[in-house]
Amino acid sequence: MPGIAVIGAQWGDEGKGKVVDALASTADVVVRFSGGANAGHTVVVGDQVFKLHHLPVSTLHDGPTSILGGGMVIDPWTLRDELEGLRARRDPGEIWISSDAHVVLPHHKKNDEGGGFVGTTGRGIGPAYSDKARRLGVRFGDLLDDDALRLVLGRLIAGKPNSTANVGWRSVDDVFATLEEIRAYVRPMVRDTGALVRAALGRGQRVLFEGGQGTMLDLAYGTYPFVTSSHPTVGGILVGAGVSHKALHGVYGVVKAFSSRVGHGPFPTELSGAEAERLRGTGSNQWDEFGTTTGRPRRVGWLDLTQVRYACDINGFDGLVVTKLDVLSGLDEVLVCVDHAGDRPIYERMRGWGALEGLGSRDALPKAVLEYLSLIEEATGVRVAMFSTSPDRDDTYGSVDWGA
Ligand code: IMP
């Protein structure tokens, strides 16, 4: 079936937004399958910059249907702001929210304030997924029916009296009142999106599964406990979009030409001082290494091929997409971690390269960049299917195989 997935191969912020943007115009349906407003995709279209949190990048294209899948946790108030902000600039097209997606509620955000020892994005993501696992969550489908909602809210307030009282929710009636307006707003968008996606695939339509976060933030296979609460890896697609493995014709891993992470946790190739500042940028550009969601400066470091190889193993990537090669332009030397001796990275030193503008194809790349891409391919055993050399929509080269 003609489904392809774009997944972060590092700690998120690999440039997935730009890659999905390059592919979305050839897709019929684009589905986000995990996470929520913790994600942040920055997409540059001409002189316009779009920042998306819940919405798939397809909302910036005419044609594809956009889906917020059942594996997501969605803050309906933030979604409304995001959607209305976008509507003021363009028509986002058809958008559906899965009735199985969970609602991020005020007590989730309250309980996520400060980010804790993980350094979360503070968007209530962890508490919302915890309530889901404790069977105390509220799903978008529950918002459709008064009686169903009363039942679920009763359970929530009985199960978490302190937490809900903290945001002024002491009775089902309290919550009902708070939810009234937002329920009316989201109601027309809620449906069984799994059935919609499966039907689209059955008709031979192209479905793009848009990953959020990255492999190393996966709750099960990332750098636990410094992880998010969902599964940004390939496994998350099946449960998060409601499809079988047959939906996936190809899975593509997005690899930034260097590494970054926000929040706490291990990062063996991390740089500090002037070297880090060079990679991070000053924050004056939208694409500098500052969190799209929180504005926090990202921790940055050299590319770690042992880490990327792990991501390839976990996700079974059919191809890689290497982004932000231009950020390394102008360095005399580029280091790549090819192995570790205990905690210490072992680096291969590569020649640097100059400006990468107006290339047109892989063959036009400077020799040093070709060597860099070959090293990635050799270390991972996965081909580089696409690469990107600037934040601009047009500077993405190569293609993916839809199978149809
Ligand atoms: P949470 O997802 O807000 O619970 O945060 C858990 C960890 O994942 C923190 O280290 C966050 O900084 C990180 N994180 C969550 N979403 C993203 C993302 O989209 N990009 C990069 N890091 C993220």
Coordinates of C-alpha atoms and ligand atoms in Angstrom, one line a residue:
M1 CA 0.0 0.0 0.0
P2 CA 1.3 3.5 -0.8
G3 CA 2.0 4.7 2.7
I4 CA 5.3 6.3 3.7
A5 CA 6.6 7.5 7.0
V6 CA 9.0 10.3 7.9
I7 CA 10.6 9.7 11.3
G8 CA 13.1 11.6 13.4
A9 CA 16.3 9.6 13.6
Q10 CA 17.8 11.6 16.5
W11 CA 16.3 13.7 19.4
G12 CA 13.7 15.6 17.4
D13 CA 14.3 18.8 15.6
E14 CA 16.0 17.0 12.7
G15 CA 14.0 19.1 10.1
K16 CA 11.1 16.7 9.6
G17 CA 8.8 19.6 9.0
K18 CA 10.8 20.6 5.9
V19 CA 10.9 17.1 4.6
V20 CA 7.2 16.5 5.0
D21 CA 6.6 19.9 3.4
A22 CA 8.6 18.7 0.4
L23 CA 6.5 15.5 0.1
A24 CA 3.1 16.7 1.2
S25 CA 2.1 18.1 -2.2
T26 CA 2.3 14.6 -3.6
A27 CA 0.3 13.0 -0.8
D28 CA -3.5 12.5 -0.5
V29 CA -3.6 12.2 3.3
V30 CA -1.0 13.2 5.9
V31 CA -1.3 11.8 9.4
R32 CA 0.4 12.8 12.7
F33 CA 0.4 9.7 14.9
S34 CA 2.0 10.7 18.2
G35 CA 2.8 13.5 20.6
G36 CA 1.0 16.8 20.7
A37 CA 1.9 20.4 21.2
N38 CA 5.4 19.4 22.4
A39 CA 6.3 19.1 18.7
G40 CA 7.2 22.2 16.7
H41 CA 7.7 22.2 13.0
T42 CA 9.1 25.4 11.4
V43 CA 8.4 25.6 7.7
V44 CA 9.7 28.5 5.5
V45 CA 7.7 29.3 2.4
G46 CA 9.2 32.1 0.5
D47 CA 9.4 35.0 3.0
Q48 CA 6.8 33.5 5.2
V49 CA 7.6 31.4 8.3
F50 CA 5.0 28.9 9.6
K51 CA 5.3 27.3 13.0
L52 CA 3.1 24.3 13.6
H53 CA 2.6 22.3 16.8
H54 CA -0.5 20.0 16.4
L55 CA -1.3 20.4 12.8
P56 CA 0.4 18.3 10.1
V57 CA 2.5 20.2 7.6
S58 CA -0.1 19.3 4.9
T59 CA -2.2 22.2 6.2
L60 CA 0.3 24.4 4.3
H61 CA -0.6 22.7 1.0
D62 CA -3.6 22.7 -1.2
G63 CA -5.1 19.2 -1.6
P64 CA -4.1 16.7 1.1
T65 CA -6.4 15.8 3.9
S66 CA -4.7 16.4 7.3
I67 CA -5.3 14.0 10.2
L68 CA -4.5 14.2 13.9
G69 CA -4.3 10.6 14.8
G70 CA -5.5 8.5 17.7
G71 CA -2.0 8.3 19.2
M72 CA -1.9 12.0 19.8
V73 CA -2.7 14.0 22.9
I74 CA -4.2 17.3 21.8
D75 CA -4.8 20.5 23.7
P76 CA -8.0 21.7 22.0
W77 CA -7.6 25.3 23.1
T78 CA -4.0 25.5 21.7
L79 CA -5.2 23.7 18.6
R80 CA -7.9 26.3 18.1
D81 CA -5.4 29.2 18.4
E82 CA -3.1 27.4 16.0
L83 CA -5.8 26.7 13.5
E84 CA -7.4 30.1 13.6
G85 CA -4.0 31.7 13.3
L86 CA -3.3 29.6 10.2
R87 CA -6.8 30.3 8.8
A88 CA -6.0 34.0 8.9
R89 CA -3.1 33.4 6.5
R90 CA -4.3 30.5 4.3
D91 CA -7.0 27.8 3.9
P92 CA -5.6 24.8 5.7
G93 CA -7.9 22.4 3.9
E94 CA -9.8 19.4 5.3
I95 CA -8.7 18.5 8.9
W96 CA -9.9 15.5 11.0
I97 CA -9.2 14.7 14.6
S98 CA -9.3 11.0 15.7
S99 CA -12.1 10.2 18.2
D100 CA -9.4 8.1 19.9
A101 CA -7.0 11.0 20.5
H102 CA -6.8 12.1 24.1
V103 CA -7.6 15.6 25.3
V104 CA -4.9 17.6 27.1
L105 CA -6.8 19.3 30.0
P106 CA -5.8 22.1 32.3
H107 CA -4.7 19.8 35.2
H108 CA -2.3 18.1 32.8
K109 CA -0.6 21.4 32.0
K110 CA -0.5 22.4 35.7
N111 CA 1.2 19.1 36.5
D112 CA 3.8 19.6 33.8
E113 CA 4.8 23.1 34.8
G114 CA 8.6 23.6 35.3
G115 CA 9.5 20.6 33.2
G116 CA 10.7 18.4 36.1
F117 CA 14.0 16.5 36.0
V118 CA 13.4 15.5 32.3
G119 CA 13.1 19.1 31.2
T120 CA 9.8 18.6 29.4
T121 CA 8.2 21.1 27.1
G122 CA 5.6 21.8 29.8
R123 CA 2.7 21.2 27.5
G124 CA 1.0 18.6 29.7
I125 CA 2.0 15.7 27.4
G126 CA 3.3 13.3 30.1
P127 CA 0.4 13.8 32.5
A128 CA -2.1 13.3 29.6
Y129 CA -0.5 10.0 28.5
S130 CA -0.4 9.0 32.2
D131 CA -4.1 9.5 32.5
K132 CA -4.6 7.6 29.3
A133 CA -2.7 4.6 30.8
R134 CA -4.6 4.9 34.1
R135 CA -8.0 4.9 32.2
L136 CA -8.7 8.3 33.4
G137 CA -8.3 10.1 30.1
V138 CA -10.9 12.0 28.1
R139 CA -10.9 11.2 24.4
F140 CA -12.2 13.5 21.6
G141 CA -14.9 10.9 20.9
D142 CA -16.2 11.4 24.5
L143 CA -16.7 15.1 23.8
L144 CA -19.4 14.3 21.3
D145 CA -22.0 13.0 23.7
D146 CA -23.1 14.6 27.0
D147 CA -23.9 11.4 28.8
A148 CA -20.6 9.7 27.8
L149 CA -18.7 12.8 28.8
R150 CA -20.4 13.0 32.2
L151 CA -19.4 9.4 32.9
V152 CA -15.8 9.9 31.9
L153 CA -15.5 13.2 33.8
G154 CA -17.0 11.6 36.9
R155 CA -14.3 8.9 36.8
L156 CA -11.6 11.5 36.3
I157 CA -12.7 13.7 39.3
A158 CA -13.1 10.6 41.5
G159 CA -9.7 9.3 40.4
K160 CA -7.7 12.5 40.7
P161 CA -9.6 14.7 43.2
N162 CA -6.5 16.8 44.2
S163 CA -5.2 17.4 40.7
T164 CA -8.5 18.4 39.3
A165 CA -9.4 20.6 42.4
N166 CA -6.1 22.4 41.7
V167 CA -7.5 23.8 38.5
G168 CA -10.9 24.5 40.1
W169 CA -12.6 21.3 38.9
R170 CA -14.6 19.9 41.9
S171 CA -17.7 18.5 40.1
V172 CA -18.7 17.3 36.7
D173 CA -20.7 20.4 36.3
D174 CA -17.6 22.6 36.8
V175 CA -15.8 20.8 34.0
F176 CA -18.8 20.7 31.7
A177 CA -19.0 24.5 31.8
T178 CA -15.3 24.9 31.0
L179 CA -15.6 22.5 28.1
E180 CA -18.8 23.8 26.5
E181 CA -17.3 26.2 24.0
I182 CA -14.3 24.2 23.0
R183 CA -16.5 21.1 22.5
A184 CA -18.6 23.0 20.0
Y185 CA -15.5 24.1 18.2
V186 CA -13.9 20.7 17.8
R187 CA -17.0 18.6 17.3
P188 CA -17.3 18.9 13.5
M189 CA -13.7 17.7 13.1
V190 CA -13.9 14.5 15.2
R191 CA -14.4 11.2 13.5
D192 CA -12.9 7.7 13.2
T193 CA -9.8 8.7 11.4
G194 CA -8.3 5.1 11.4
A195 CA -11.1 4.0 9.2
L196 CA -10.6 7.0 6.9
V197 CA -6.8 6.2 6.6
R198 CA -7.4 2.5 6.0
A199 CA -10.0 3.3 3.3
A200 CA -7.7 5.8 1.6
L201 CA -4.9 3.2 1.5
G202 CA -7.4 0.6 0.2
R203 CA -8.2 2.9 -2.7
G204 CA -4.5 3.2 -3.5
Q205 CA -4.2 6.8 -2.2
R206 CA -0.9 8.1 -0.9
V207 CA -0.7 8.4 2.9
L208 CA 2.2 10.1 4.6
F209 CA 2.8 9.4 8.2
E210 CA 4.4 12.5 9.8
G211 CA 6.5 11.8 12.8
G212 CA 7.0 14.2 15.7
Q213 CA 10.0 14.2 18.2
G214 CA 12.7 11.6 17.4
T215 CA 13.8 8.0 18.0
M216 CA 16.0 8.8 21.1
L217 CA 12.9 10.3 22.8
D218 CA 10.8 7.1 22.4
L219 CA 9.3 6.1 25.7
A220 CA 10.4 2.5 25.3
Y221 CA 13.6 2.7 23.2
G222 CA 15.0 6.2 23.8
T223 CA 17.3 7.4 26.5
Y224 CA 14.8 6.6 29.3
P225 CA 13.9 8.4 31.6
F226 CA 14.9 11.4 29.5
V227 CA 12.3 10.7 26.9
T228 CA 8.8 11.8 25.9
S229 CA 5.7 9.8 26.7
S230 CA 4.9 8.4 23.3
H231 CA 6.4 6.4 20.6
P232 CA 7.9 8.5 17.8
T233 CA 9.5 5.3 16.3
V234 CA 8.0 3.2 13.5
G235 CA 5.9 1.1 16.0
G236 CA 4.1 4.2 17.0
I237 CA 2.6 4.5 13.6
L238 CA 0.5 1.4 13.8
V239 CA -1.1 2.2 17.1
G240 CA -1.1 5.9 16.6
A241 CA -2.8 6.0 13.2
G242 CA -4.8 2.8 13.4
V243 CA -3.2 0.9 10.5
S244 CA -1.5 -2.4 10.0
H245 CA 2.2 -2.9 9.0
K246 CA 0.9 -3.4 5.4
A247 CA 0.3 0.4 5.3
L248 CA 4.0 1.1 5.2
H249 CA 5.7 0.9 1.8
G250 CA 8.7 2.9 3.0
V251 CA 10.0 4.4 6.2
Y252 CA 12.4 7.3 5.9
G253 CA 14.6 8.6 8.8
V254 CA 15.5 12.3 9.0
V255 CA 19.1 12.9 10.1
K256 CA 20.3 16.4 10.8
A257 CA 24.0 16.8 9.7
F258 CA 24.9 17.4 13.4
S259 CA 23.1 16.5 16.6
S260 CA 20.9 18.5 19.0
R261 CA 18.7 17.9 21.9
V262 CA 16.5 20.0 24.2
G263 CA 15.9 18.9 27.8
H264 CA 18.1 16.8 29.9
G265 CA 19.7 13.4 29.4
P266 CA 22.8 11.9 27.8
F267 CA 24.4 13.4 24.8
P268 CA 27.9 12.0 24.2
T269 CA 28.9 14.3 21.3
E270 CA 27.7 17.5 22.9
L271 CA 29.8 20.6 22.3
S272 CA 30.2 23.7 24.4
G273 CA 31.5 27.2 24.1
A274 CA 32.2 28.8 20.8
E275 CA 31.9 25.5 18.9
A276 CA 28.4 25.0 20.2
E277 CA 27.5 28.6 19.5
R278 CA 28.6 28.2 15.9
L279 CA 26.3 25.3 15.3
R280 CA 23.4 26.7 17.3
G281 CA 23.3 30.2 15.7
T282 CA 22.3 33.3 17.6
G283 CA 18.6 32.8 17.5
S284 CA 18.1 35.6 15.0
N285 CA 17.0 33.2 12.3
Q286 CA 13.8 31.1 12.7
W287 CA 15.9 28.0 11.8
D288 CA 18.6 28.5 14.4
E289 CA 18.8 25.8 17.1
F290 CA 16.3 27.2 19.6
G291 CA 13.2 25.2 20.5
T292 CA 10.2 25.9 18.3
T293 CA 7.9 25.2 21.2
T294 CA 9.8 26.6 24.2
G295 CA 12.4 28.9 22.7
R296 CA 15.1 27.1 24.8
P297 CA 18.6 27.1 23.2
R298 CA 19.1 23.5 22.0
R299 CA 22.2 21.5 23.1
V300 CA 24.2 20.8 20.0
G301 CA 27.0 18.5 19.1
W302 CA 28.6 16.4 16.3
L303 CA 26.8 13.8 14.4
D304 CA 26.8 10.5 16.2
L305 CA 26.7 7.6 13.7
T306 CA 26.4 4.9 16.4
Q307 CA 23.3 6.6 17.5
V308 CA 21.9 7.0 13.9
R309 CA 22.8 3.3 13.3
Y310 CA 20.6 2.4 16.3
A311 CA 17.8 4.5 14.9
C312 CA 18.1 2.6 11.6
D313 CA 18.0 -0.7 13.4
I314 CA 14.9 0.2 15.5
N315 CA 13.0 1.7 12.6
G316 CA 14.2 -0.3 9.6
F317 CA 14.7 2.8 7.5
D318 CA 14.4 2.4 3.8
G319 CA 16.2 5.7 3.2
L320 CA 17.7 8.6 5.1
V321 CA 17.1 12.3 4.6
V322 CA 20.0 14.4 5.6
T323 CA 19.2 18.0 6.6
K324 CA 21.0 21.2 7.5
L325 CA 24.2 20.4 5.6
D326 CA 24.5 24.2 5.0
V327 CA 24.9 24.8 8.8
L328 CA 28.3 23.1 8.6
S329 CA 29.4 25.1 5.6
G330 CA 32.5 27.2 6.4
L331 CA 34.0 24.8 9.0
D332 CA 37.6 23.7 8.2
E333 CA 36.9 20.3 9.7
V334 CA 33.7 18.4 10.5
L335 CA 33.9 15.7 13.2
V336 CA 31.7 12.5 13.1
C337 CA 31.4 10.0 16.0
V338 CA 32.0 6.6 14.5
D339 CA 32.4 4.6 17.7
H340 CA 32.6 4.9 21.5
A341 CA 35.4 3.9 24.0
G342 CA 33.4 3.7 27.2
D343 CA 31.6 7.1 27.5
R344 CA 34.0 8.8 25.1
P345 CA 33.2 9.3 21.4
I346 CA 35.7 8.2 18.8
Y347 CA 35.7 10.8 16.0
E348 CA 36.5 10.6 12.3
R349 CA 37.7 14.0 11.1
M350 CA 36.3 15.0 7.7
R351 CA 37.2 17.9 5.4
G352 CA 34.8 20.9 5.7
W353 CA 33.0 22.5 2.7
G354 CA 31.9 25.9 1.5
A355 CA 28.5 27.4 0.6
L356 CA 25.8 25.1 -0.7
E357 CA 23.6 27.2 -2.9
G358 CA 21.6 26.4 -6.0
L359 CA 22.9 22.9 -6.4
G360 CA 20.1 21.1 -8.3
S361 CA 21.3 17.5 -7.7
R362 CA 23.5 15.3 -5.5
D363 CA 26.2 15.2 -8.2
A364 CA 26.6 19.0 -7.8
L365 CA 27.6 18.7 -4.2
P366 CA 31.2 19.5 -3.2
K367 CA 33.3 16.4 -2.9
A368 CA 33.6 16.8 0.9
V369 CA 29.8 16.7 1.3
L370 CA 29.6 13.6 -0.9
E371 CA 32.2 12.0 1.4
Y372 CA 30.1 12.9 4.4
L373 CA 27.0 11.4 2.9
S374 CA 29.0 8.2 1.9
L375 CA 30.3 7.9 5.4
I376 CA 26.7 8.0 6.8
E377 CA 25.6 5.4 4.2
E378 CA 28.5 3.1 5.0
A379 CA 28.0 3.3 8.8
T380 CA 24.3 2.7 8.6
G381 CA 23.9 0.5 5.6
V382 CA 21.0 2.8 4.5
R383 CA 21.1 5.0 1.4
V384 CA 20.7 8.8 1.6
A385 CA 17.5 9.2 -0.5
M386 CA 17.1 13.0 0.0
F387 CA 19.1 15.9 1.5
S388 CA 18.5 19.5 2.1
T389 CA 20.8 22.5 1.9
S390 CA 18.9 25.5 3.2
P391 CA 15.7 26.3 5.1
D392 CA 14.0 27.2 1.8
R393 CA 11.3 24.9 0.5
D394 CA 13.1 24.6 -2.9
D395 CA 16.4 23.4 -1.5
T396 CA 15.4 19.8 -0.9
Y397 CA 16.8 17.2 -3.3
G398 CA 16.1 13.6 -4.1
S399 CA 12.9 11.6 -3.8
V400 CA 11.1 8.8 -2.0
D401 CA 9.4 5.7 -3.4
W402 CA 5.7 5.7 -2.8
G403 CA 5.2 2.3 -4.4
A404 CA 2.3 3.7 -6.4
Ligands
IMP1 P1 7.6 16.2 26.8 O1 7.4 15.5 25.5 O2 7.1 17.6 26.8 O3 7.1 15.4 27.9 O4 9.2 16.3 27.0 C1 10.0 15.2 27.2 C2 11.4 15.4 26.5 O5 11.2 15.3 25.1 C3 12.1 16.7 26.8 O6 13.5 16.5 26.9 C4 11.7 17.6 25.7 O7 12.6 18.6 25.5 C5 11.7 16.5 24.6 N1 10.8 16.9 23.4 C6 9.5 16.7 23.3 N2 9.1 17.0 22.1 C7 10.1 17.4 21.4 C8 10.3 17.9 20.1 O8 9.4 18.0 19.3 N3 11.6 18.2 19.7 C9 12.6 18.1 20.6 N4 12.5 17.6 21.8 C10 11.3 17.3 22.2

